[in-house]
């Protein structure tokens, strides 16, 4: 039997055919699509019979909204979807979505909420019709029915949900260009409606493979949260409820965060790739070798910086990531894990960068782990740019294809990932990646319940394999660590208990059963201070001062200084001193200073060196070329910058650098603990001649303030400000005659001694008479004198004064 003929309006080639389910919104939908340039033909859902479908020639099909249930009130709509799927693009709106789900056997029932003329925010997967539509768009809803996630057919994928209640707001066929939304994109209150319709109108043919621009089949893109659930979780009734689990909520939010970052000028994917090619990313260290650098049979420590968590709420909101990271590093952590998720964990990429910068100048810094919900290549590249050495990949959150892609991409960027698992199936997936570092999370990320036996149950799966097994979450006692060590665990991640610890370093020693800090006193403090005699004028004087026991000889290249010498004289001095050093020095390796802080490490090495005295060239605001020429021509061992040179100048000087800090009149210690450029710091008293430099005045530096600087150490959270000094009328001076400019300046010392004091070179008004007192009070690493050991006529050094000064300094053991 032949089908009835089509009405004249339906003959010929049609652009868009819309089936109207007797709904007033059909007009709005018609108007929206027409304004976008499409030629729309509308028919009621009873206008023709399905037998007439083969006669229709259409480019795309739209099923309109409508009242009622799809099984009773949708007319030919379901039949039209069934016939045209795989042939042309099909879009369903509201009733159209319900028709699609019902056609494939899914349940349509009460949505759990009645939404008529109300607005909800929508999260989506950024594919197909949602391609490049902003996350969290407002959607206008007129329905009380919805598709059930629990009975959704396998052929259909969830593409969108309501942000507040998890009701399905979009579905898509996995093969055909067949998509539907539950809300009304045509409504004036809905955001992104035109963009969604443009995406639909741009589709061609009936298969997604014919539309690669849609991204539907791109498995390198992050999945939608519901898709991320494993099959075991997805089959669980509690996980398939309409309210998303914690992991789903976090995942959905991170999708929005990543979409926003990628669309923001300056942080687009292209911007990050440019930064990578420009080598803006900090240098990496290899993750696996760093983990293996442990003490005897103890596991490696992954010390975590975590301000809050979904399960515990605020943990330590005011903690400084930079300070905490340095504390962890100096206590022996092999890896520092930094939470960068902002909403639930209160972290940020800035936290990770600050942690990375705070440990950057340690001799053997820990690896930096970006702990986050990584769901795209963008985040992996982002981690690399912001200073991570490794990233966390959560198996339970990622489809295998995407997990594999992110793992390989991380390796391409030089980062071996930490792959997190929670059960045997996930462990099998991680092992199939050939992952080198696998962490077993004792906390289920869907309900955040902790099962401390999880790691032990899975440990057998990695025995005899080249895998470092890590225990993650819930570890708070030495017994926990001992238990895991006996199971073959090679690393433990500790977060909350460390963040709550009053003394994290002591707590780390307690957890790992380490001995007390026997080396709490830096090596440089266990020996007498070094002595630098500045203003050497000729080689005879240099040899005599060296014989007296000086550790450093200062050669003045400042033309205005009375003790200024020429390069030729400096060369003669250098030749004589080097000959002396070669004849007297005994070869001995430098000590292992461990993971000491920047200045302590350099001070300890130099203190242990037997190749002395060192030749120090003193410059004041000299051009770099002049400094480099002097270093090369006179074979200088150290350069002293005694002016207002930029800090970065030290990076261009091929020998260690001493940087002066001019103390007095409101200036002084700003930036004194900045590591990574100069190796040593010197305190001198500011002259009162308006030059803004120090030295040569004979004025004693404020010892109380110097002591405060030493005691504050290298990790200072608050700036040390120089306070107005008080003049002591009876204070000792460089010269016997009283001179206000040579009086000792004192500032109340309010800083408690640090566990890692700052090694300084103390200068300014020192003499043989006061050096022992100065050392006893300030505890400097070295002392520096020039005018205090001059002859009365200021034409050279008084060797008796030099010997007395050195004896006074060396006779005081800190």
Short mmCIF file of C-alpha atoms in Angstrom, two decimals, residues 326-717:
data_model
loop_
_atom_site.label_atom_id
_atom_site.label_comp_id
_atom_site.label_asym_id
_atom_site.label_seq_id
_atom_site.Cartn_x
_atom_site.Cartn_y
_atom_site.Cartn_z
CA UNK A 326 60.29 25.13 53.30
CA UNK A 327 59.59 23.56 56.68
CA UNK A 328 58.69 20.26 55.02
CA UNK A 329 61.79 20.37 52.82
CA UNK A 330 64.22 21.08 55.65
CA UNK A 331 62.58 18.30 57.68
CA UNK A 332 63.39 15.80 54.93
CA UNK A 333 60.29 15.50 52.72
CA UNK A 334 60.99 13.92 49.33
CA UNK A 335 57.85 15.39 47.75
CA UNK A 336 55.62 18.33 48.59
CA UNK A 337 52.01 17.84 47.53
CA UNK A 338 50.05 21.06 46.99
CA UNK A 339 46.27 21.13 46.63
CA UNK A 340 45.34 23.57 43.87
CA UNK A 341 41.55 23.08 43.82
CA UNK A 342 39.99 26.36 45.04
CA UNK A 343 36.42 25.67 46.13
CA UNK A 344 36.57 22.59 48.38
CA UNK A 345 40.28 22.53 49.25
CA UNK A 346 40.90 26.31 49.20
CA UNK A 347 44.04 25.87 47.10
CA UNK A 348 45.40 27.63 44.05
CA UNK A 349 48.13 27.50 41.45
CA UNK A 350 49.71 30.43 43.28
CA UNK A 351 50.05 28.21 46.35
CA UNK A 352 51.97 25.66 44.29
CA UNK A 353 54.18 28.30 42.71
CA UNK A 354 55.00 29.85 46.08
CA UNK A 355 55.82 26.43 47.51
CA UNK A 356 58.06 25.74 44.52
CA UNK A 357 59.85 29.09 44.80
CA UNK A 358 60.44 28.69 48.54
CA UNK A 359 62.44 25.48 48.04
CA UNK A 360 63.95 26.31 44.66
CA UNK A 361 67.40 27.12 46.00
CA UNK A 362 67.89 24.13 48.27
CA UNK A 363 70.73 21.81 47.20
CA UNK A 364 68.33 18.87 46.91
CA UNK A 365 64.82 20.27 46.83
CA UNK A 366 61.73 18.04 47.06
CA UNK A 367 59.63 17.29 44.00
CA UNK A 368 56.46 19.37 43.70
CA UNK A 369 53.20 17.46 43.12
CA UNK A 370 50.12 19.20 41.79
CA UNK A 371 47.27 17.56 43.70
CA UNK A 372 44.07 18.32 41.84
CA UNK A 373 41.30 16.79 39.79
CA UNK A 374 43.12 16.64 36.47
CA UNK A 375 40.73 16.08 33.59
CA UNK A 376 42.40 17.65 30.55
CA UNK A 377 45.74 18.23 28.86
CA UNK A 378 45.29 21.90 29.65
CA UNK A 379 45.65 21.23 33.38
CA UNK A 380 48.75 19.08 32.87
CA UNK A 381 50.41 21.86 30.88
CA UNK A 382 49.18 24.39 33.42
CA UNK A 383 50.87 22.37 36.18
CA UNK A 384 54.15 22.33 34.28
CA UNK A 385 54.06 26.09 33.69
CA UNK A 386 53.36 26.84 37.36
CA UNK A 387 56.23 24.74 38.68
CA UNK A 388 55.04 21.17 39.23
CA UNK A 389 57.38 18.21 38.79
CA UNK A 390 54.52 15.72 38.74
CA UNK A 391 50.72 15.61 38.65
CA UNK A 392 48.04 13.41 40.18
CA UNK A 393 45.90 11.32 37.83
CA UNK A 394 42.82 9.74 39.48
CA UNK A 395 41.81 6.49 37.78
CA UNK A 396 38.27 6.49 39.18
CA UNK A 397 37.61 9.85 37.58
CA UNK A 398 38.95 9.26 34.07
CA UNK A 399 37.93 6.95 31.22
CA UNK A 400 40.81 4.69 30.24
CA UNK A 401 41.41 6.42 26.91
CA UNK A 402 41.65 9.84 28.54
CA UNK A 403 43.75 8.50 31.44
CA UNK A 404 46.20 6.99 28.97
CA UNK A 405 46.37 10.20 26.97
CA UNK A 406 47.00 12.37 30.05
CA UNK A 407 49.64 9.95 31.31
CA UNK A 408 51.50 10.02 28.01
CA UNK A 409 51.20 13.80 27.70
CA UNK A 410 52.59 14.24 31.20
CA UNK A 411 55.57 12.10 30.23
CA UNK A 412 56.05 14.23 27.12
CA UNK A 413 56.38 17.25 29.41
CA UNK A 414 58.96 15.43 31.53
CA UNK A 415 56.65 14.63 34.44
CA UNK A 416 56.13 11.06 35.69
CA UNK A 417 52.61 11.18 37.18
CA UNK A 418 51.37 9.81 40.47
CA UNK A 419 48.49 7.52 39.46
CA UNK A 420 45.84 7.14 42.16
CA UNK A 421 43.72 3.99 42.63
CA UNK A 422 41.18 2.80 45.18
CA UNK A 423 40.39 -0.80 44.21
CA UNK A 424 41.76 -3.83 42.36
CA UNK A 425 40.25 -2.93 39.01
CA UNK A 426 41.74 0.55 39.12
CA UNK A 427 45.11 -0.96 40.10
CA UNK A 428 44.97 -3.16 37.00
CA UNK A 429 44.33 -0.09 34.86
CA UNK A 430 47.23 1.77 36.46
CA UNK A 431 49.57 -1.17 35.90
CA UNK A 432 48.47 -1.36 32.25
CA UNK A 433 49.82 2.19 31.85
CA UNK A 434 53.24 0.99 33.07
CA UNK A 435 52.95 3.66 35.77
CA UNK A 436 56.08 3.95 37.90
CA UNK A 437 54.41 5.58 40.92
CA UNK A 438 51.00 4.32 42.06
CA UNK A 439 49.23 5.75 45.08
CA UNK A 440 46.47 3.86 46.84
CA UNK A 441 43.97 6.33 48.24
CA UNK A 442 42.55 5.01 51.48
CA UNK A 443 39.73 7.54 51.03
CA UNK A 444 36.90 6.79 48.60
CA UNK A 445 36.48 10.02 46.65
CA UNK A 446 32.78 9.47 46.08
CA UNK A 447 31.78 9.45 49.74
CA UNK A 448 35.14 10.45 51.32
CA UNK A 449 35.02 7.51 53.73
CA UNK A 450 38.47 6.25 54.82
CA UNK A 451 39.42 2.56 54.88
CA UNK A 452 42.99 2.20 56.14
CA UNK A 453 43.13 -1.39 54.88
CA UNK A 454 42.81 -0.39 51.23
CA UNK A 455 46.55 -0.01 50.63
CA UNK A 456 47.40 -3.30 52.34
CA UNK A 457 44.83 -5.22 50.26
CA UNK A 458 46.28 -3.95 47.00
CA UNK A 459 49.98 -4.18 47.85
CA UNK A 460 50.32 -7.76 46.57
CA UNK A 461 49.40 -6.60 43.07
CA UNK A 462 52.65 -4.62 42.68
CA UNK A 463 55.10 -7.05 44.24
CA UNK A 464 57.98 -7.97 41.93
CA UNK A 465 57.05 -5.02 39.70
CA UNK A 466 59.03 -1.85 39.03
CA UNK A 467 56.50 0.29 40.87
CA UNK A 468 56.78 2.63 43.83
CA UNK A 469 53.67 2.02 45.92
CA UNK A 470 52.40 4.97 47.94
CA UNK A 471 49.81 5.04 50.73
CA UNK A 472 47.55 8.09 50.55
CA UNK A 473 45.15 9.60 53.09
CA UNK A 474 44.35 8.99 56.74
CA UNK A 475 47.93 8.42 57.97
CA UNK A 476 48.55 10.00 61.34
CA UNK A 477 50.82 7.80 63.47
CA UNK A 478 54.13 5.90 63.38
CA UNK A 479 52.12 2.66 63.66
CA UNK A 480 50.33 3.49 60.38
CA UNK A 481 53.66 4.01 58.64
CA UNK A 482 55.23 0.88 60.12
CA UNK A 483 52.26 -1.17 58.99
CA UNK A 484 52.50 0.07 55.44
CA UNK A 485 56.27 -0.35 55.33
CA UNK A 486 55.84 -4.02 56.17
CA UNK A 487 53.43 -4.28 53.21
CA UNK A 488 56.07 -2.98 50.81
CA UNK A 489 54.87 0.62 50.70
CA UNK A 490 57.73 2.92 49.65
CA UNK A 491 56.08 6.31 50.20
CA UNK A 492 53.38 7.81 52.39
CA UNK A 493 51.36 10.97 51.82
CA UNK A 494 50.49 12.90 54.96
CA UNK A 495 48.32 16.01 54.86
CA UNK A 496 45.80 16.88 57.53
CA UNK A 497 47.85 15.75 60.54
CA UNK A 498 50.87 17.73 59.32
CA UNK A 499 48.78 20.82 58.64
CA UNK A 500 47.38 20.68 62.16
CA UNK A 501 50.75 20.00 63.82
CA UNK A 502 52.11 22.82 65.96
CA UNK A 503 55.68 21.86 64.96
CA UNK A 504 55.54 20.06 61.59
CA UNK A 505 59.27 19.25 61.60
CA UNK A 506 59.08 17.54 65.01
CA UNK A 507 55.92 15.73 63.94
CA UNK A 508 57.68 14.41 60.83
CA UNK A 509 60.51 13.04 62.98
CA UNK A 510 57.91 11.43 65.24
CA UNK A 511 55.98 9.86 62.35
CA UNK A 512 59.06 8.47 60.64
CA UNK A 513 60.73 7.50 63.93
CA UNK A 514 63.73 9.64 63.11
CA UNK A 515 66.29 10.67 65.73
CA UNK A 516 66.22 14.17 67.13
CA UNK A 517 67.73 17.04 65.14
CA UNK A 518 71.37 16.43 66.05
CA UNK A 519 72.44 18.87 63.38
CA UNK A 520 70.08 21.64 64.47
CA UNK A 521 73.12 23.93 64.79
CA UNK A 522 74.37 24.78 61.29
CA UNK A 523 77.91 23.64 60.53
CA UNK A 524 79.08 27.22 60.09
CA UNK A 525 78.14 27.97 63.70
CA UNK A 526 80.29 25.19 65.14
CA UNK A 527 83.56 26.92 64.30
CA UNK A 528 85.01 30.37 65.08
CA UNK A 529 83.81 33.10 62.72
CA UNK A 530 85.78 33.81 59.61
CA UNK A 531 87.72 37.06 59.42
CA UNK A 532 87.86 39.36 56.43
CA UNK A 533 90.49 42.11 56.40
CA UNK A 534 89.48 44.72 53.88
CA UNK A 535 91.53 47.41 52.17
CA UNK A 536 94.73 45.41 51.37
CA UNK A 537 97.10 47.65 49.42
CA UNK A 538 99.99 45.47 48.21
CA UNK A 539 101.24 41.90 48.11
CA UNK A 540 103.57 42.29 51.11
CA UNK A 541 100.67 43.44 53.25
CA UNK A 542 98.52 40.66 51.83
CA UNK A 543 101.03 37.97 52.74
CA UNK A 544 101.52 39.38 56.23
CA UNK A 545 97.75 39.55 56.88
CA UNK A 546 97.37 36.03 55.48
CA UNK A 547 100.09 34.78 57.80
CA UNK A 548 98.24 36.40 60.70
CA UNK A 549 95.31 34.09 59.97
CA UNK A 550 92.85 36.10 57.87
CA UNK A 551 90.31 34.04 55.91
CA UNK A 552 89.47 36.69 53.31
CA UNK A 553 91.35 39.67 51.92
CA UNK A 554 89.34 42.59 50.58
CA UNK A 555 90.75 44.39 47.52
CA UNK A 556 89.16 47.78 46.93
CA UNK A 557 88.17 48.66 43.37
CA UNK A 558 86.13 51.70 44.46
CA UNK A 559 88.06 54.73 43.18
CA UNK A 560 86.88 57.04 45.96
CA UNK A 561 88.18 54.70 48.67
CA UNK A 562 91.49 55.52 50.36
CA UNK A 563 92.64 51.93 49.93
CA UNK A 564 91.79 51.72 46.21
CA UNK A 565 94.28 49.66 44.18
CA UNK A 566 94.91 49.12 40.49
CA UNK A 567 94.26 45.93 38.58
CA UNK A 568 98.00 45.37 38.23
CA UNK A 569 98.47 45.54 42.00
CA UNK A 570 95.52 43.22 42.46
CA UNK A 571 97.09 40.80 40.01
CA UNK A 572 100.37 40.80 41.94
CA UNK A 573 98.51 40.21 45.23
CA UNK A 574 96.53 37.38 43.62
CA UNK A 575 99.64 35.65 42.31
CA UNK A 576 101.33 35.82 45.71
CA UNK A 577 98.29 34.57 47.63
CA UNK A 578 97.60 31.74 45.23
CA UNK A 579 101.18 30.56 45.52
CA UNK A 580 100.78 30.62 49.29
CA UNK A 581 97.51 28.70 49.14
CA UNK A 582 98.91 26.03 46.86
CA UNK A 583 101.84 25.45 49.20
CA UNK A 584 99.83 25.23 52.42
CA UNK A 585 96.36 23.92 51.59
CA UNK A 586 95.59 20.28 52.28
CA UNK A 587 93.16 18.54 49.95
CA UNK A 588 89.92 17.65 51.69
CA UNK A 589 86.41 17.21 50.34
CA UNK A 590 83.78 19.73 51.31
CA UNK A 591 81.23 18.49 53.83
CA UNK A 592 77.77 17.33 52.94
CA UNK A 593 75.56 20.15 54.20
CA UNK A 594 72.39 18.20 53.48
CA UNK A 595 69.29 20.12 52.46
CA UNK A 596 70.41 23.27 54.23
CA UNK A 597 68.90 26.60 53.36
CA UNK A 598 70.64 28.74 50.78
CA UNK A 599 72.88 30.99 52.87
CA UNK A 600 73.65 28.34 55.49
CA UNK A 601 74.73 25.87 52.83
CA UNK A 602 77.16 28.36 51.25
CA UNK A 603 78.49 29.55 54.60
CA UNK A 604 79.06 25.99 55.83
CA UNK A 605 80.93 25.01 52.67
CA UNK A 606 83.18 28.04 52.76
CA UNK A 607 83.87 27.58 56.48
CA UNK A 608 85.00 24.01 55.81
CA UNK A 609 87.25 24.94 52.91
CA UNK A 610 90.99 24.95 53.61
CA UNK A 611 91.86 26.96 50.53
CA UNK A 612 92.37 30.34 52.18
CA UNK A 613 92.64 33.24 52.28
CA UNK A 614 90.14 34.09 49.57
CA UNK A 615 90.51 37.22 47.50
CA UNK A 616 87.41 39.43 47.60
CA UNK A 617 87.07 42.22 45.06
CA UNK A 618 84.98 45.10 46.47
CA UNK A 619 82.96 47.13 43.95
CA UNK A 620 80.43 49.89 44.32
CA UNK A 621 77.90 50.38 41.50
CA UNK A 622 80.48 49.40 38.91
CA UNK A 623 79.45 48.28 35.40
CA UNK A 624 79.19 44.52 34.97
CA UNK A 625 81.88 44.55 32.30
CA UNK A 626 84.32 46.16 34.74
CA UNK A 627 83.55 43.56 37.41
CA UNK A 628 83.95 40.66 35.00
CA UNK A 629 87.24 42.03 33.71
CA UNK A 630 88.62 42.36 37.25
CA UNK A 631 87.50 38.85 38.18
CA UNK A 632 89.23 37.42 35.14
CA UNK A 633 92.40 39.57 35.20
CA UNK A 634 93.10 39.43 38.94
CA UNK A 635 91.66 35.92 39.45
CA UNK A 636 89.31 37.02 42.22
CA UNK A 637 87.62 34.32 44.32
CA UNK A 638 84.66 36.41 45.50
CA UNK A 639 82.99 39.66 44.48
CA UNK A 640 81.53 42.07 47.05
CA UNK A 641 78.81 44.40 45.78
CA UNK A 642 78.92 47.36 48.14
CA UNK A 643 76.55 49.79 46.47
CA UNK A 644 72.94 49.66 45.34
CA UNK A 645 73.38 47.08 42.62
CA UNK A 646 70.31 45.13 41.46
CA UNK A 647 69.98 41.72 43.07
CA UNK A 648 69.95 39.91 39.74
CA UNK A 649 73.43 41.21 38.91
CA UNK A 650 74.85 38.34 40.95
CA UNK A 651 73.49 35.86 38.39
CA UNK A 652 75.94 37.21 35.82
CA UNK A 653 79.05 37.04 38.00
CA UNK A 654 80.95 33.73 37.73
CA UNK A 655 82.23 33.67 41.35
CA UNK A 656 80.37 33.80 44.69
CA UNK A 657 78.97 37.21 45.60
CA UNK A 658 78.75 39.09 48.91
CA UNK A 659 75.95 41.65 48.96
CA UNK A 660 76.05 44.53 51.43
CA UNK A 661 73.02 45.78 53.35
CA UNK A 662 73.37 49.37 54.55
CA UNK A 663 71.84 49.53 58.04
CA UNK A 664 70.53 52.80 59.44
CA UNK A 665 68.14 55.73 59.00
CA UNK A 666 65.11 53.65 58.01
CA UNK A 667 66.90 51.39 55.58
CA UNK A 668 68.57 48.09 55.98
CA UNK A 669 67.23 44.58 55.90
CA UNK A 670 64.65 44.61 53.12
CA UNK A 671 65.11 41.45 51.06
CA UNK A 672 68.03 40.23 53.13
CA UNK A 673 66.83 36.61 53.06
CA UNK A 674 66.16 36.50 49.31
CA UNK A 675 67.89 33.35 48.13
CA UNK A 676 69.23 32.27 44.78
CA UNK A 677 71.36 35.23 43.72
CA UNK A 678 74.24 36.33 46.03
CA UNK A 679 75.67 33.67 48.33
CA UNK A 680 76.57 35.84 51.34
CA UNK A 681 75.22 38.95 53.07
CA UNK A 682 77.18 41.69 54.86
CA UNK A 683 75.80 44.25 57.29
CA UNK A 684 77.51 47.64 57.45
CA UNK A 685 76.48 50.95 58.97
CA UNK A 686 75.00 53.59 56.70
CA UNK A 687 77.08 56.73 56.27
CA UNK A 688 75.44 60.05 57.08
CA UNK A 689 76.85 61.91 54.10
CA UNK A 690 73.78 61.38 51.91
CA UNK A 691 75.52 58.78 49.75
CA UNK A 692 73.11 56.03 50.87
CA UNK A 693 76.01 53.62 51.15
CA UNK A 694 77.96 52.22 54.07
CA UNK A 695 81.53 51.69 55.13
CA UNK A 696 84.45 53.90 56.00
CA UNK A 697 82.69 55.90 58.71
CA UNK A 698 83.90 53.89 61.69
CA UNK A 699 80.32 53.83 62.97
CA UNK A 700 79.38 50.63 64.73
CA UNK A 701 76.38 48.90 63.25
CA UNK A 702 73.35 48.36 65.47
CA UNK A 703 74.25 45.03 67.07
CA UNK A 704 70.77 44.43 68.48
CA UNK A 705 69.29 44.81 65.04
CA UNK A 706 72.01 42.59 63.55
CA UNK A 707 71.24 39.98 66.20
CA UNK A 708 67.54 40.20 65.34
CA UNK A 709 68.39 39.53 61.71
CA UNK A 710 70.54 36.52 62.59
CA UNK A 711 67.95 35.12 64.98
CA UNK A 712 65.07 35.60 62.56
CA UNK A 713 66.82 33.18 60.22
CA UNK A 714 66.30 32.56 56.55
CA UNK A 715 62.54 31.90 56.67
CA UNK A 716 61.10 35.21 57.84
CA UNK A 717 57.32 35.69 57.60
#
